[in-house]
Coordinates of C-alpha atoms in Angstrom, one line a residue:
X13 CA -0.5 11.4 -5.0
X14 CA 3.0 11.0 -3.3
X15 CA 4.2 8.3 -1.5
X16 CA 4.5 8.9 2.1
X17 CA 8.7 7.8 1.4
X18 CA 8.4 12.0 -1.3
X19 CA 6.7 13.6 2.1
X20 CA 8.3 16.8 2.9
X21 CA 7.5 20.0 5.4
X22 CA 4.4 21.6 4.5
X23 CA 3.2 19.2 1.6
X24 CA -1.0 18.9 1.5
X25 CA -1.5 15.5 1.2
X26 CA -4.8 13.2 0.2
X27 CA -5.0 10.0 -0.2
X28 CA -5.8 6.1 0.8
X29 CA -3.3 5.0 3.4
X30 CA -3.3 1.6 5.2
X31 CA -3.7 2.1 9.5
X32 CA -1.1 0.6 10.6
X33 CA -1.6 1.5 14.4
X34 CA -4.6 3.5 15.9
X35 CA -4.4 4.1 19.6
X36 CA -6.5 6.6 21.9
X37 CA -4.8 8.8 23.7
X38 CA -4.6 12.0 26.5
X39 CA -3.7 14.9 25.4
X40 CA -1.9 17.6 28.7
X41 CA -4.7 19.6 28.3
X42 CA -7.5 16.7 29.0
X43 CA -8.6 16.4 25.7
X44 CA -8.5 13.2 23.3
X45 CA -6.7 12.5 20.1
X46 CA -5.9 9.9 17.9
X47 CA -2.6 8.7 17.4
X48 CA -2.2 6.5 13.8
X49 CA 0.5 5.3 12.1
X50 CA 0.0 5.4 8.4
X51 CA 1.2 3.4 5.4
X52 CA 2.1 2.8 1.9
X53 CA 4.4 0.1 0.0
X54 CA 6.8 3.1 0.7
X55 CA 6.6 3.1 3.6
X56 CA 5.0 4.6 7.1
X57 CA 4.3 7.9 8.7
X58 CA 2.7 8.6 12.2
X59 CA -0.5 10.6 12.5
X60 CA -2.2 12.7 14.6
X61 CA -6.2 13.8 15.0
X62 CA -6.8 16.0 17.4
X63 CA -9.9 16.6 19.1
X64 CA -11.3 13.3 18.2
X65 CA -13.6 11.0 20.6
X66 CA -14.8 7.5 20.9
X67 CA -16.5 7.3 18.3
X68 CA -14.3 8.3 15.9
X69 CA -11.5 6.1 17.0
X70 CA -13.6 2.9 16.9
X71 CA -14.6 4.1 13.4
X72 CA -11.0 3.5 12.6
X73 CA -9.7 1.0 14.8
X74 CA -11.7 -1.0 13.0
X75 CA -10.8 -0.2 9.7
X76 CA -7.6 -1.3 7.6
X77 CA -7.7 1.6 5.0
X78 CA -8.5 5.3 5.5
X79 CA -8.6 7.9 3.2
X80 CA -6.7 11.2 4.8
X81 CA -6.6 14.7 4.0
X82 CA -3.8 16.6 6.0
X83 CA -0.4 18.5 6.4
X84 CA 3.2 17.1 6.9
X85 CA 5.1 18.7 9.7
X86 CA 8.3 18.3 11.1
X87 CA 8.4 17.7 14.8
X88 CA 11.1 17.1 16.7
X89 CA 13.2 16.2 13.2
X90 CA 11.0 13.9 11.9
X91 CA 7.8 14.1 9.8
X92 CA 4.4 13.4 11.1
X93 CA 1.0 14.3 9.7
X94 CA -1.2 16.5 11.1
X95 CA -4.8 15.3 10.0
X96 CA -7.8 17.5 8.6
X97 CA -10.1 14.9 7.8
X98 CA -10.1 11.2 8.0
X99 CA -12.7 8.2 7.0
X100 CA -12.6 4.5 6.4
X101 CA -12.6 3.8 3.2
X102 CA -15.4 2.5 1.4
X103 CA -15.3 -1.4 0.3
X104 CA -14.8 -0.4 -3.1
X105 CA -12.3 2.3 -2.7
X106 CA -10.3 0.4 -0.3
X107 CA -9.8 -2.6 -3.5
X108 CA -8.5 0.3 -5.6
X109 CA -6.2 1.9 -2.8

């Protein structure tokens, strides 16, 4: 797995990352998303799950280590990942992440 610092347009990524920040938020539309920031010892790369509701956002505001499945885009010149799937890690995967 790459560190988020090797990132680049259009890379699938999957791995444990630590959350950083989780905030819920509004999208135009009406609809809810979660907006993360994501990290490594390289360092830190915001997030985004769309479609996502309560529950899942106290699911991971209350967790310190995720593992993420998603895509790297560029927007607006700087890289941000576009989340598939997202979960808190497990007690035992988070010691080995």
């Amino acid at each position: 797995m790459p560190k988020i610092k090797e990132f680049t347009d259009g890379m699938q990524v999957e791995g444990f990352f630590a959350i950083r920040e989780a905030s819920l938020r509004e999208t135009r539309a009406g609809g809810q998303f979660i907006r993360l920031v994501l990290g490594d010892a390289s360092g830190a790369i915001p997030a985004n799950l769309w479609d996502a509701d309560d529950e899942a956002y106290r699911a991971l505001s209350g967790a310190q280590i995720a593992k993420v499945r998603g895509t790297v885009e560029s927007y607006r010149n700087a890289l941000q990942l576009k989340i598939g799937a997202i979960r808190p890690a497990r007690p035992e995967e988070a010691s080995a992440a």
